[in-house]
CSV table of C-alpha atoms and ligand atoms in Angstrom, one decimal:
chain,number,residue,atom,x,y,z
A,1,MET,CA,131.0,144.8,118.4
A,2,THR,CA,130.1,142.0,116.1
A,3,THR,CA,126.5,141.7,115.0
A,4,PRO,CA,125.1,138.8,117.1
A,5,ARG,CA,124.5,135.7,115.1
A,6,PRO,CA,122.5,132.9,116.6
A,7,GLY,CA,124.5,129.8,117.5
A,8,ARG,CA,124.0,127.5,114.5
A,9,LEU,CA,125.9,124.4,115.6
A,10,THR,CA,124.2,122.0,117.9
A,11,ALA,CA,125.5,118.6,117.3
A,12,ALA,CA,123.9,115.7,118.9
A,13,ILE,CA,126.7,113.2,119.3
A,14,GLY,CA,125.2,110.9,122.0
A,15,GLY,CA,125.1,107.4,120.5
A,16,LEU,CA,128.0,108.0,118.1
A,17,ALA,CA,130.7,106.9,120.4
A,18,VAL,CA,131.4,103.3,119.5
A,19,ALA,CA,133.6,101.3,121.9
A,20,GLY,CA,137.1,101.0,120.6
A,21,LEU,CA,136.7,103.3,117.7
A,22,SER,CA,137.7,106.9,117.7
A,23,VAL,CA,135.2,108.8,115.8
A,24,ALA,CA,136.4,112.0,114.2
A,25,LEU,CA,133.5,114.4,113.8
A,26,ALA,CA,134.1,117.0,111.1
A,27,LEU,CA,131.6,119.6,111.9
A,28,PRO,CA,131.3,122.3,109.2
A,29,ALA,CA,131.9,125.9,110.1
A,30,ALA,CA,128.7,127.8,110.7
A,31,ALA,CA,126.6,126.8,107.7
A,32,ALA,CA,126.2,129.7,105.2
A,33,GLY,CA,122.7,130.7,104.3
A,34,SER,CA,122.1,129.5,100.7
A,35,THR,CA,119.3,132.0,100.0
A,36,LEU,CA,119.1,135.7,100.6
A,37,GLN,CA,116.4,135.3,103.3
A,38,ALA,CA,118.4,132.6,105.1
A,39,ALA,CA,121.6,134.5,105.0
A,40,ALA,CA,119.9,137.7,106.2
A,41,SER,CA,118.2,135.8,109.0
A,42,GLU,CA,121.6,134.9,110.4
A,43,SER,CA,121.9,138.5,111.7
A,44,GLY,CA,118.1,138.8,112.5
A,45,ARG,CA,117.4,140.8,109.4
A,46,TYR,CA,114.9,140.3,106.5
A,47,PHE,CA,115.5,140.3,102.8
A,48,GLY,CA,112.6,141.4,100.7
A,49,THR,CA,111.3,142.2,97.3
A,50,ALA,CA,108.6,144.1,95.6
A,51,ILE,CA,105.9,141.9,94.1
A,52,ALA,CA,103.4,142.8,91.3
A,53,ALA,CA,100.0,141.1,91.6
A,54,ASN,CA,99.9,140.5,87.8
A,55,ARG,CA,103.0,138.4,88.0
A,56,LEU,CA,101.8,135.9,90.7
A,57,SER,CA,100.7,133.5,87.9
A,58,ASP,CA,104.3,133.3,86.5
A,59,SER,CA,105.8,130.3,88.2
A,60,THR,CA,109.4,131.2,87.5
A,61,TYR,CA,108.8,134.5,89.2
A,62,THR,CA,107.0,133.0,92.3
A,63,THR,CA,109.5,130.2,92.6
A,64,ILE,CA,112.4,132.7,92.9
A,65,ALA,CA,110.4,135.1,95.1
A,66,ASN,CA,109.3,132.3,97.5
A,67,ARG,CA,112.8,130.8,97.8
A,68,GLU,CA,114.8,134.0,98.2
A,69,PHE,CA,112.7,136.6,100.0
A,70,ASN,CA,110.8,136.8,103.3
A,71,MET,CA,109.5,140.4,103.2
A,72,ILE,CA,107.1,141.5,100.5
A,73,THR,CA,106.1,144.9,99.3
A,74,ALA,CA,103.2,145.5,96.9
A,75,GLU,CA,104.9,147.4,94.1
A,76,ASN,CA,101.8,149.4,93.2
A,77,GLU,CA,98.7,147.6,94.6
A,78,MET,CA,98.5,149.5,98.0
A,79,LYS,CA,99.0,153.0,96.6
A,80,MET,CA,96.3,155.6,96.9
A,81,ASP,CA,95.1,155.3,93.3
A,82,ALA,CA,94.8,151.5,93.6
A,83,THR,CA,93.1,151.4,97.0
A,84,GLU,CA,90.7,154.3,96.7
A,85,PRO,CA,89.9,154.8,93.0
A,86,SER,CA,86.7,156.7,93.8
A,87,GLN,CA,86.3,158.7,97.0
A,88,ASN,CA,85.3,156.4,99.8
A,89,GLN,CA,85.1,153.4,97.5
A,90,PHE,CA,88.0,151.2,98.5
A,91,SER,CA,89.4,148.5,96.4
A,92,TYR,CA,91.7,145.9,98.0
A,93,GLY,CA,91.6,143.0,95.5
A,94,ASN,CA,95.2,143.1,94.2
A,95,GLY,CA,96.7,144.2,97.6
A,96,ASP,CA,94.9,141.4,99.3
A,97,ARG,CA,96.2,138.9,96.7
A,98,ILE,CA,99.7,139.9,97.5
A,99,VAL,CA,99.2,139.8,101.2
A,100,SER,CA,97.6,136.4,101.1
A,101,TRP,CA,100.4,135.0,98.8
A,102,ALA,CA,102.9,136.4,101.3
A,103,ARG,CA,101.2,135.0,104.3
A,104,GLN,CA,100.6,131.6,102.8
A,105,ASN,CA,104.3,131.4,102.2
A,106,GLY,CA,105.2,132.5,105.7
A,107,LYS,CA,106.4,136.0,104.7
A,108,GLN,CA,105.9,139.4,106.3
A,109,VAL,CA,104.6,142.5,104.4
A,110,ARG,CA,105.7,146.1,104.2
A,111,GLY,CA,102.8,148.4,103.3
A,112,HIS,CA,103.5,151.0,100.6
A,113,ALA,CA,102.3,153.7,100.8
A,114,LEU,CA,99.5,155.5,102.7
A,115,ALA,CA,100.1,159.1,101.7
A,116,TRP,CA,102.0,160.4,98.8
A,117,HIS,CA,101.9,163.4,96.4
A,118,SER,CA,102.1,161.0,93.5
A,119,GLN,CA,99.8,158.2,92.4
A,120,GLN,CA,96.8,160.0,93.8
A,121,PRO,CA,93.5,159.0,92.3
A,122,GLY,CA,92.1,161.7,90.0
A,123,TRP,CA,89.5,162.8,92.5
A,124,MET,CA,92.1,163.6,95.1
A,125,GLN,CA,94.5,165.4,92.7
A,126,ASN,CA,91.9,168.1,92.3
A,127,MET,CA,91.3,168.6,96.0
A,128,SER,CA,92.9,171.1,98.4
A,129,GLY,CA,92.6,172.5,101.9
A,130,THR,CA,90.6,171.0,104.7
A,131,SER,CA,88.7,168.6,102.4
A,132,LEU,CA,92.0,167.2,101.1
A,133,ARG,CA,93.4,166.9,104.6
A,134,ASN,CA,90.3,165.0,105.7
A,135,ALA,CA,90.3,162.8,102.7
A,136,MET,CA,93.9,162.0,103.2
A,137,LEU,CA,93.4,161.1,106.9
A,138,ASN,CA,90.4,159.0,106.0
A,139,HIS,CA,92.4,157.2,103.5
A,140,VAL,CA,95.2,156.5,105.9
A,141,THR,CA,92.7,155.3,108.5
A,142,GLN,CA,90.7,153.1,106.2
A,143,VAL,CA,93.6,151.4,104.5
A,144,ALA,CA,95.7,150.9,107.7
A,145,THR,CA,92.5,149.5,109.3
A,146,HIS,CA,91.9,147.1,106.4
A,147,TYR,CA,95.4,145.6,106.7
A,148,LYS,CA,95.6,145.9,110.5
A,149,GLY,CA,97.7,143.2,112.1
A,150,GLN,CA,99.1,142.0,108.7
A,151,ILE,CA,101.8,144.7,108.1
A,152,TYR,CA,105.3,144.7,109.6
A,153,ALA,CA,105.9,148.3,108.6
A,154,TRP,CA,103.9,151.0,106.7
A,155,ASP,CA,105.4,153.7,104.5
A,156,VAL,CA,103.0,156.2,106.0
A,157,VAL,CA,104.4,159.1,104.0
A,158,ASN,CA,106.4,158.8,100.8
A,159,GLU,CA,108.7,161.3,99.2
A,160,ALA,CA,107.6,164.5,100.9
A,161,PHE,CA,111.0,166.3,100.7
A,162,ALA,CA,112.3,168.4,97.8
A,163,ASP,CA,115.3,167.4,95.7
A,164,GLY,CA,118.2,169.8,95.4
A,165,SER,CA,119.8,172.1,97.9
A,166,SER,CA,116.8,173.5,99.8
A,167,GLY,CA,116.5,170.7,102.3
A,168,GLY,CA,112.8,171.6,102.6
A,169,ARG,CA,109.5,170.0,101.8
A,170,ARG,CA,108.3,169.3,98.3
A,171,ASP,CA,105.5,171.4,97.1
A,172,SER,CA,102.3,169.4,96.7
A,173,ASN,CA,98.6,169.6,97.3
A,174,LEU,CA,99.2,167.7,100.6
A,175,GLN,CA,102.0,170.1,101.7
A,176,ARG,CA,99.7,173.0,100.9
A,177,THR,CA,97.2,171.7,103.5
A,178,GLY,CA,99.8,172.7,106.2
A,179,ASN,CA,103.3,171.6,107.3
A,180,ASP,CA,101.8,169.3,109.9
A,181,TRP,CA,100.2,167.0,107.3
A,182,ILE,CA,103.0,164.4,107.8
A,183,GLU,CA,102.6,164.1,111.5
A,184,ALA,CA,98.8,164.0,111.2
A,185,ALA,CA,99.2,161.1,108.8
A,186,PHE,CA,101.5,159.3,111.3
A,187,ARG,CA,99.0,159.8,114.1
A,188,ALA,CA,96.1,158.4,112.1
A,189,ALA,CA,98.2,155.4,111.1
A,190,ARG,CA,99.2,154.7,114.7
A,191,ALA,CA,95.6,154.9,115.8
A,192,ALA,CA,94.4,152.5,113.1
A,193,ASP,CA,97.2,149.8,113.4
A,194,PRO,CA,99.1,150.2,116.6
A,195,ALA,CA,101.3,147.1,115.9
A,196,ALA,CA,102.7,148.2,112.6
A,197,LYS,CA,106.0,150.1,112.5
A,198,LEU,CA,105.5,153.5,110.9
A,199,CYS,CA,108.1,154.7,108.5
A,200,TYR,CA,108.9,157.8,106.5
A,201,ASN,CA,110.2,156.7,103.1
A,202,ASP,CA,112.2,158.7,100.5
A,203,TYR,CA,114.8,158.6,97.8
A,204,ASN,CA,118.1,160.6,97.4
A,205,THR,CA,118.5,160.6,101.1
A,206,ASP,CA,121.4,158.2,101.1
A,207,ASN,CA,124.3,160.7,101.1
A,208,TRP,CA,124.7,162.2,104.5
A,209,SER,CA,126.0,165.5,103.2
A,210,HIS,CA,123.0,166.1,100.9
A,211,ALA,CA,120.5,168.8,102.0
A,212,LYS,CA,117.5,166.5,101.4
A,213,THR,CA,119.1,163.9,103.8
A,214,GLN,CA,119.5,166.6,106.4
A,215,GLY,CA,116.0,167.9,105.9
A,216,VAL,CA,114.5,164.4,106.6
A,217,TYR,CA,116.9,163.9,109.5
A,218,ASN,CA,115.8,167.1,111.1
A,219,MET,CA,112.1,166.2,110.7
A,220,VAL,CA,112.7,162.8,112.3
A,221,ARG,CA,114.6,164.4,115.1
A,222,ASP,CA,111.8,166.8,115.7
A,223,PHE,CA,109.2,164.1,115.5
A,224,LYS,CA,111.1,162.0,118.1
A,225,SER,CA,111.5,165.0,120.4
A,226,ARG,CA,107.8,165.8,120.3
A,227,GLY,CA,106.5,162.3,120.5
A,228,VAL,CA,105.1,162.0,117.0
A,229,PRO,CA,104.7,158.3,116.4
A,230,ILE,CA,107.5,157.4,114.0
A,231,ASP,CA,109.4,154.1,114.2
A,232,CYS,CA,111.5,153.8,111.1
A,233,VAL,CA,112.9,155.6,108.1
A,234,GLY,CA,113.0,153.9,104.7
A,235,PHE,CA,115.8,154.6,102.2
A,236,GLN,CA,114.6,153.7,98.7
A,237,ALA,CA,118.1,153.3,97.4
A,238,HIS,CA,117.5,153.6,93.6
A,239,PHE,CA,121.1,154.0,92.3
A,240,ASN,CA,122.7,154.4,88.9
A,241,SER,CA,125.9,156.0,87.5
A,242,GLY,CA,124.5,159.5,88.1
A,243,ASN,CA,123.5,158.7,91.6
A,244,PRO,CA,126.0,156.1,92.9
A,245,VAL,CA,126.0,154.4,96.3
A,246,PRO,CA,127.6,157.0,98.5
A,247,SER,CA,130.7,156.1,100.5
A,248,ASN,CA,129.2,157.6,103.6
A,249,TYR,CA,126.0,155.4,103.4
A,250,ASP,CA,126.8,153.7,106.7
A,251,THR,CA,127.1,157.2,108.3
A,252,THR,CA,123.7,158.1,107.1
A,253,LEU,CA,122.1,155.0,108.3
A,254,ARG,CA,123.9,155.2,111.7
A,255,ASN,CA,123.0,158.8,112.3
A,256,PHE,CA,119.3,158.2,111.6
A,257,ALA,CA,119.3,155.1,113.8
A,258,ALA,CA,120.9,157.1,116.6
A,259,LEU,CA,117.7,159.2,116.7
A,260,GLY,CA,115.9,156.1,118.0
A,261,VAL,CA,114.3,154.8,114.8
A,262,ASP,CA,114.9,151.6,112.7
A,263,VAL,CA,116.3,152.1,109.3
A,264,GLN,CA,115.4,150.0,106.3
A,265,ILE,CA,116.6,149.9,102.7
A,266,THR,CA,113.2,149.7,101.0
A,267,GLU,CA,113.5,149.8,97.2
A,268,LEU,CA,117.0,148.9,96.3
A,269,ASP,CA,118.1,148.6,92.7
A,270,ILE,CA,121.4,149.6,91.1
A,271,GLU,CA,121.6,150.0,87.3
A,272,GLY,CA,124.6,148.4,85.7
A,273,SER,CA,126.1,145.0,85.2
A,274,GLY,CA,128.9,142.6,86.2
A,275,SER,CA,131.4,143.3,88.9
A,276,SER,CA,130.8,147.0,89.2
A,277,GLN,CA,127.1,146.4,89.9
A,278,ALA,CA,128.0,143.6,92.2
A,279,GLN,CA,130.4,145.7,94.2
A,280,GLN,CA,127.9,148.5,94.7
A,281,TYR,CA,125.3,146.0,95.9
A,282,GLN,CA,127.9,144.6,98.3
A,283,GLY,CA,128.5,148.1,99.7
A,284,VAL,CA,124.8,148.7,100.4
A,285,VAL,CA,124.6,145.3,102.2
A,286,GLN,CA,127.7,146.1,104.2
A,287,ALA,CA,126.4,149.5,105.2
A,288,CYS,CA,123.1,148.0,106.5
A,289,LEU,CA,124.9,145.2,108.3
A,290,SER,CA,127.1,147.7,110.1
A,291,VAL,CA,124.2,149.4,111.8
A,292,SER,CA,122.3,147.2,114.3
A,293,ARG,CA,119.0,149.1,113.7
A,294,CYS,CA,119.2,148.5,110.0
A,295,THR,CA,116.6,145.8,110.1
A,296,GLY,CA,116.3,144.7,106.5
A,297,ILE,CA,116.8,145.2,102.8
A,298,THR,CA,114.2,145.1,100.1
A,299,VAL,CA,115.1,145.0,96.4
A,300,TRP,CA,112.6,146.6,94.0
A,301,GLY,CA,111.6,143.6,92.0
A,302,VAL,CA,112.7,140.0,91.3
A,303,ARG,CA,114.2,139.8,87.7
A,304,ASP,CA,115.6,142.6,85.6
A,305,SER,CA,112.6,142.2,83.3
A,306,ASP,CA,110.3,142.9,86.3
A,307,SER,CA,111.9,146.2,87.1
A,308,TRP,CA,110.3,149.6,86.6
A,309,ARG,CA,113.6,150.5,84.8
A,310,ALA,CA,114.2,147.1,83.1
A,311,SER,CA,116.6,148.5,80.5
A,312,GLY,CA,119.0,149.4,83.3
A,313,THR,CA,119.2,145.7,84.4
A,314,PRO,CA,119.2,146.8,88.1
A,315,LEU,CA,118.2,143.7,90.0
A,316,LEU,CA,119.7,140.4,91.3
A,317,PHE,CA,118.3,138.0,88.7
A,318,ASP,CA,118.4,138.3,84.9
A,319,GLY,CA,115.4,138.1,82.7
A,320,SER,CA,115.5,134.3,82.7
A,321,GLY,CA,115.7,134.1,86.4
A,322,ASN,CA,119.4,133.3,86.6
A,323,LYS,CA,121.4,134.6,89.5
A,324,LYS,CA,123.7,137.5,88.6
A,325,ALA,CA,127.1,138.4,90.0
A,326,ALA,CA,125.2,141.0,92.1
A,327,TYR,CA,123.2,138.2,93.7
A,328,THR,CA,126.4,136.3,94.6
A,329,SER,CA,128.0,139.4,96.1
A,330,VAL,CA,124.9,140.1,98.2
A,331,LEU,CA,124.6,136.6,99.4
A,332,ASN,CA,128.3,136.4,100.3
A,333,GLN,CA,128.2,139.7,102.1
A,334,LEU,CA,125.1,138.6,104.1
A,335,ASN,CA,126.9,135.4,105.1
A,336,ALA,CA,130.1,137.3,106.0
A,337,GLY,CA,128.1,139.3,108.5
A,338,GLY,CA,129.1,142.7,109.5
A,339,THR,CA,130.3,144.8,112.4
A,340,THR,CA,128.5,147.5,114.2
A,341,THR,CA,130.6,150.5,115.1
A,342,PRO,CA,129.1,153.6,116.7
A,343,ASN,CA,130.9,156.0,114.5
A,344,PRO,CA,131.6,156.9,110.9
A,345,THR,CA,135.2,156.2,109.8
A,346,PRO,CA,137.2,159.4,110.4
A,347,THR,CA,137.9,161.2,107.2
A,348,THR,CA,141.1,162.8,108.4
A,349,PRO,CA,144.2,160.7,109.4
A,350,ALA,CA,144.9,160.4,113.1
A,351,PRO,CA,147.5,163.1,114.1
A,352,THR,CA,151.0,161.8,114.8
A,353,PRO,CA,151.6,161.9,118.5
A,354,THR,CA,154.1,164.7,119.4
A,355,THR,CA,154.8,163.3,122.9
A,356,PRO,CA,156.2,159.9,123.5
A,357,PRO,CA,153.7,157.4,124.9
A,358,PRO,CA,153.6,157.4,128.7
A,359,THR,CA,155.8,154.9,130.4
A,360,GLY,CA,153.8,152.1,131.9
A,361,GLY,CA,152.5,151.4,128.4
A,362,GLY,CA,149.0,150.5,127.7
A,363,SER,CA,146.6,152.0,125.2
A,364,CYS,CA,143.1,153.1,124.9
A,365,THR,CA,140.7,154.2,122.2
A,366,ALA,CA,138.1,157.0,122.5
A,367,THR,CA,135.0,156.8,120.3
A,368,TYR,CA,132.4,159.5,119.9
A,369,SER,CA,128.7,158.9,119.7
A,370,GLU,CA,125.9,161.4,119.1
A,371,GLY,CA,123.3,162.1,121.8
A,372,GLN,CA,120.3,164.3,121.9
A,373,LYS,CA,120.2,167.5,119.9
A,374,TRP,CA,118.5,170.7,120.4
A,375,SER,CA,118.4,173.9,118.4
A,376,ASP,CA,121.2,175.5,120.5
A,377,ARG,CA,123.1,172.5,121.8
A,378,PHE,CA,123.8,168.8,121.5
A,379,ASN,CA,125.0,166.0,123.8
A,380,GLY,CA,127.8,163.6,123.1
A,381,THR,CA,129.2,160.5,124.7
A,382,VAL,CA,132.8,159.4,124.6
A,383,THR,CA,133.4,155.7,125.2
A,384,ILE,CA,136.9,154.8,126.4
A,385,ARG,CA,138.0,151.3,125.5
A,386,ALA,CA,141.1,149.8,127.1
A,387,ASN,CA,143.1,148.0,124.4
A,388,THR,CA,145.4,146.5,127.0
A,389,ASN,CA,145.2,146.4,130.8
A,390,ILE,CA,145.5,150.0,132.0
A,391,SER,CA,145.7,151.6,135.4
A,392,GLY,CA,144.3,155.0,134.3
A,393,TRP,CA,143.4,157.1,131.3
A,394,GLN,CA,142.8,160.7,130.2
A,395,SER,CA,140.9,161.9,127.1
A,396,THR,CA,141.0,165.3,125.4
A,397,VAL,CA,137.9,166.6,123.7
A,398,THR,CA,138.5,169.5,121.3
A,399,VAL,CA,135.6,171.6,120.1
A,400,ARG,CA,135.6,174.3,117.4
A,401,ASN,CA,134.6,177.9,117.8
A,402,PRO,CA,132.0,179.1,118.5
A,403,GLN,CA,131.3,175.8,120.3
A,404,ARG,CA,131.6,175.6,124.1
A,405,ILE,CA,131.2,172.6,126.4
A,406,ILE,CA,128.6,173.7,128.9
A,407,ALA,CA,128.1,170.6,131.0
A,408,THR,CA,129.8,167.3,131.6
A,409,TRP,CA,129.1,164.1,133.5
A,410,ASN,CA,130.8,160.9,134.6
A,411,GLY,CA,134.3,162.4,134.8
A,412,SER,CA,136.5,165.2,136.1
A,413,PRO,CA,137.3,167.9,133.5
A,414,THR,CA,140.1,170.5,133.3
A,415,TRP,CA,140.4,173.1,130.5
A,416,ASP,CA,143.1,174.8,128.5
A,417,SER,CA,143.3,178.5,128.3
A,418,SER,CA,141.4,178.7,125.0
A,419,GLY,CA,138.5,176.9,126.5
A,420,ASN,CA,138.3,174.7,123.5
A,421,VAL,CA,140.2,171.7,124.8
A,422,MET,CA,138.8,169.8,127.7
A,423,THR,CA,140.9,167.0,129.4
A,424,MET,CA,138.6,164.5,131.0
A,425,ARG,CA,140.0,162.2,133.7
A,426,PRO,CA,138.0,159.5,135.5
A,427,SER,CA,136.4,160.6,138.8
A,428,GLY,CA,137.5,157.5,140.6
A,429,SER,CA,139.9,154.8,139.6
A,430,GLY,CA,140.7,154.7,135.9
A,431,ALA,CA,141.8,151.1,135.9
A,432,LEU,CA,140.3,149.0,133.1
A,433,SER,CA,141.3,145.5,131.9
A,434,ALA,CA,141.8,144.9,128.2
A,435,GLY,CA,138.5,145.1,126.3
A,436,GLN,CA,136.7,146.9,129.1
A,437,THR,CA,134.9,150.2,128.4
A,438,THR,CA,133.7,153.2,130.4
A,439,SER,CA,132.1,156.5,129.2
A,440,PHE,CA,131.6,160.1,129.9
A,441,GLY,CA,129.4,162.7,128.4
A,442,PHE,CA,129.0,166.4,127.8
A,443,THR,CA,126.8,169.1,126.3
A,444,VAL,CA,128.1,171.4,123.6
A,445,GLN,CA,126.5,174.7,123.0
A,446,HIS,CA,127.1,174.8,119.3
A,447,GLY,CA,126.4,178.4,118.1
A,448,GLY,CA,125.5,176.9,114.7
A,449,ASN,CA,128.6,174.7,114.3
A,450,TRP,CA,127.5,171.1,114.3
A,451,THR,CA,130.9,169.6,113.8
A,452,TRP,CA,131.7,166.7,116.0
A,453,PRO,CA,134.6,167.2,118.5
A,454,SER,CA,137.9,165.5,118.0
A,455,LEU,CA,139.2,163.1,120.6
A,456,THR,CA,142.4,161.6,122.0
A,457,CYS,CA,142.9,158.9,124.6
A,458,THR,CA,146.1,158.4,126.6
A,459,ALA,CA,146.5,155.4,128.9
A,460,SER,CA,148.8,155.0,131.9
B,501,G2I,O1,109.6,154.9,90.7
B,501,G2I,C1,110.2,153.9,91.4
B,501,G2I,C2,109.6,153.8,92.8
B,501,G2I,C3,110.0,155.1,93.5
B,501,G2I,N1,109.6,155.1,94.9
B,501,G2I,C4,108.2,154.8,95.1
B,501,G2I,C5,107.8,153.5,94.4
B,501,G2I,O2,106.4,153.3,94.5
B,501,G2I,C6,108.1,153.6,92.9
B,501,G2I,O3,107.7,152.4,92.3
B,501,G2I,C7,107.2,152.6,91.0
B,501,G2I,C8,106.8,151.3,90.4
B,501,G2I,O4,107.9,150.4,90.4
B,501,G2I,C9,106.2,151.4,89.0
B,501,G2I,O5,105.6,150.2,88.6
B,501,G2I,O6,106.1,153.5,91.0
B,501,G2I,C10,105.6,153.8,89.7
B,501,G2I,C11,104.6,154.8,89.8
B,501,G2I,O7,103.6,154.4,90.8
B,501,G2I,C12,105.1,152.5,89.0
B,501,G2I,O8,104.8,152.8,87.7
B,501,G2I,C13,103.5,152.6,87.4
B,501,G2I,C14,103.2,153.2,86.0
B,501,G2I,O9,103.4,154.6,86.2
B,501,G2I,C15,101.9,153.0,85.6
B,501,G2I,O10,101.7,153.5,84.3
B,501,G2I,C16,101.6,151.5,85.6
B,501,G2I,O11,100.2,151.3,85.3
B,501,G2I,O12,103.2,151.2,87.2
B,501,G2I,C17,101.9,150.9,86.9
B,501,G2I,C18,101.6,149.4,87.0
B,501,G2I,O13,102.5,148.7,86.2
């Protein structure tokens, strides 16, 4: 499925037809966006940057920012230490400056960040227990209320998971107030600004196989299943040679999106230079474009010299404001668009068929997508796509011990003697014309094995 791009060619040719002349109209192919925001808009996405209030007087900086970006994050000015320097004394000057610059220039704003173990004002660092919990909730309520109606998405909670192999929460004064502090913050934010999307934001959550990624995924899944108000997950995406862009990035984004949340790349920067940096940037853009619920990308600063790690030259413009190779690769990839596919690319080669294809020809493809998950079981859907006109199909679904398929729908299953291989046939006619799809579903009792089933499709 190709990401929808709005029709861009509407040519008014009435009045051009001149009697006796044949007019050849050379219409350009869909015009490419010439800025990051224009190119991202072609697929309905935004392209943003972090802005520092003390740089708004630098006209090179504001010229680039205004031209290229349509989503703005305050790099530091909405953090807890900036907005509540003394308890119950709120300070919005620099945050407001950034919001009004954004709005004057027709841009949206991401709010960053309402609750965080870091960048707490001194008075909060020394608090604990109920008084800290109440102070945190008051902060969330006050700040989200102040910016109500002006924020596209809030990073409600930032960086609450531990690095390393635990997959658990990071220890902090907030965490010590009770494991439910995150959901309490989300509920307070929803009550204060019901129109803002509410995100959980973190770093080192890009690689699907990392424990931290899984920990955040499980929390979001739990929140969705219990109705905790969460709308999006932010992936900070600070990369360098020790922490490169993972090859399974699209899988990560897709799996989170399948939980029913938007995903956003919120603080992208990649240390390096030249074509290697450009390629990594391209990979990140490609991953986002491949997931329909990846709604936008924000880079963490304008020029290399504006970056929190300037010596790593991690951004799209050099210190003089010139476009780097990374800029061009991002722009080209945005203009090239992307495809949305429901599944990660298989990592094992497709098995060679041991039986000849059925006479009658035709072919079909079976694609797996994840459904709901519970502690003991998960749902899956298989989409059957006819590659040619077919009169029928059958699809095998193989699960791995100790998994068992305990329920199915939209098909007639039979089983092999091991109980691991289910052959699903259509309940009615299996005829499909080329390009048509149909689907069936099942529940797997997983017994602790979360591996996806493997599939085949045979057409007749
Ligand atoms: O550390 C990179 C980012 C990781 N994710 C959350 C982001 O909020 C974080 O941004 C950085 C800013 O880019 C830095 O600019 O967060 C740092 C800590 O809040 C920011 O650094 C601080 C310095 O620690 C302060 O000394 C300085 O006064 O920036 C302040 C303003 O320049």
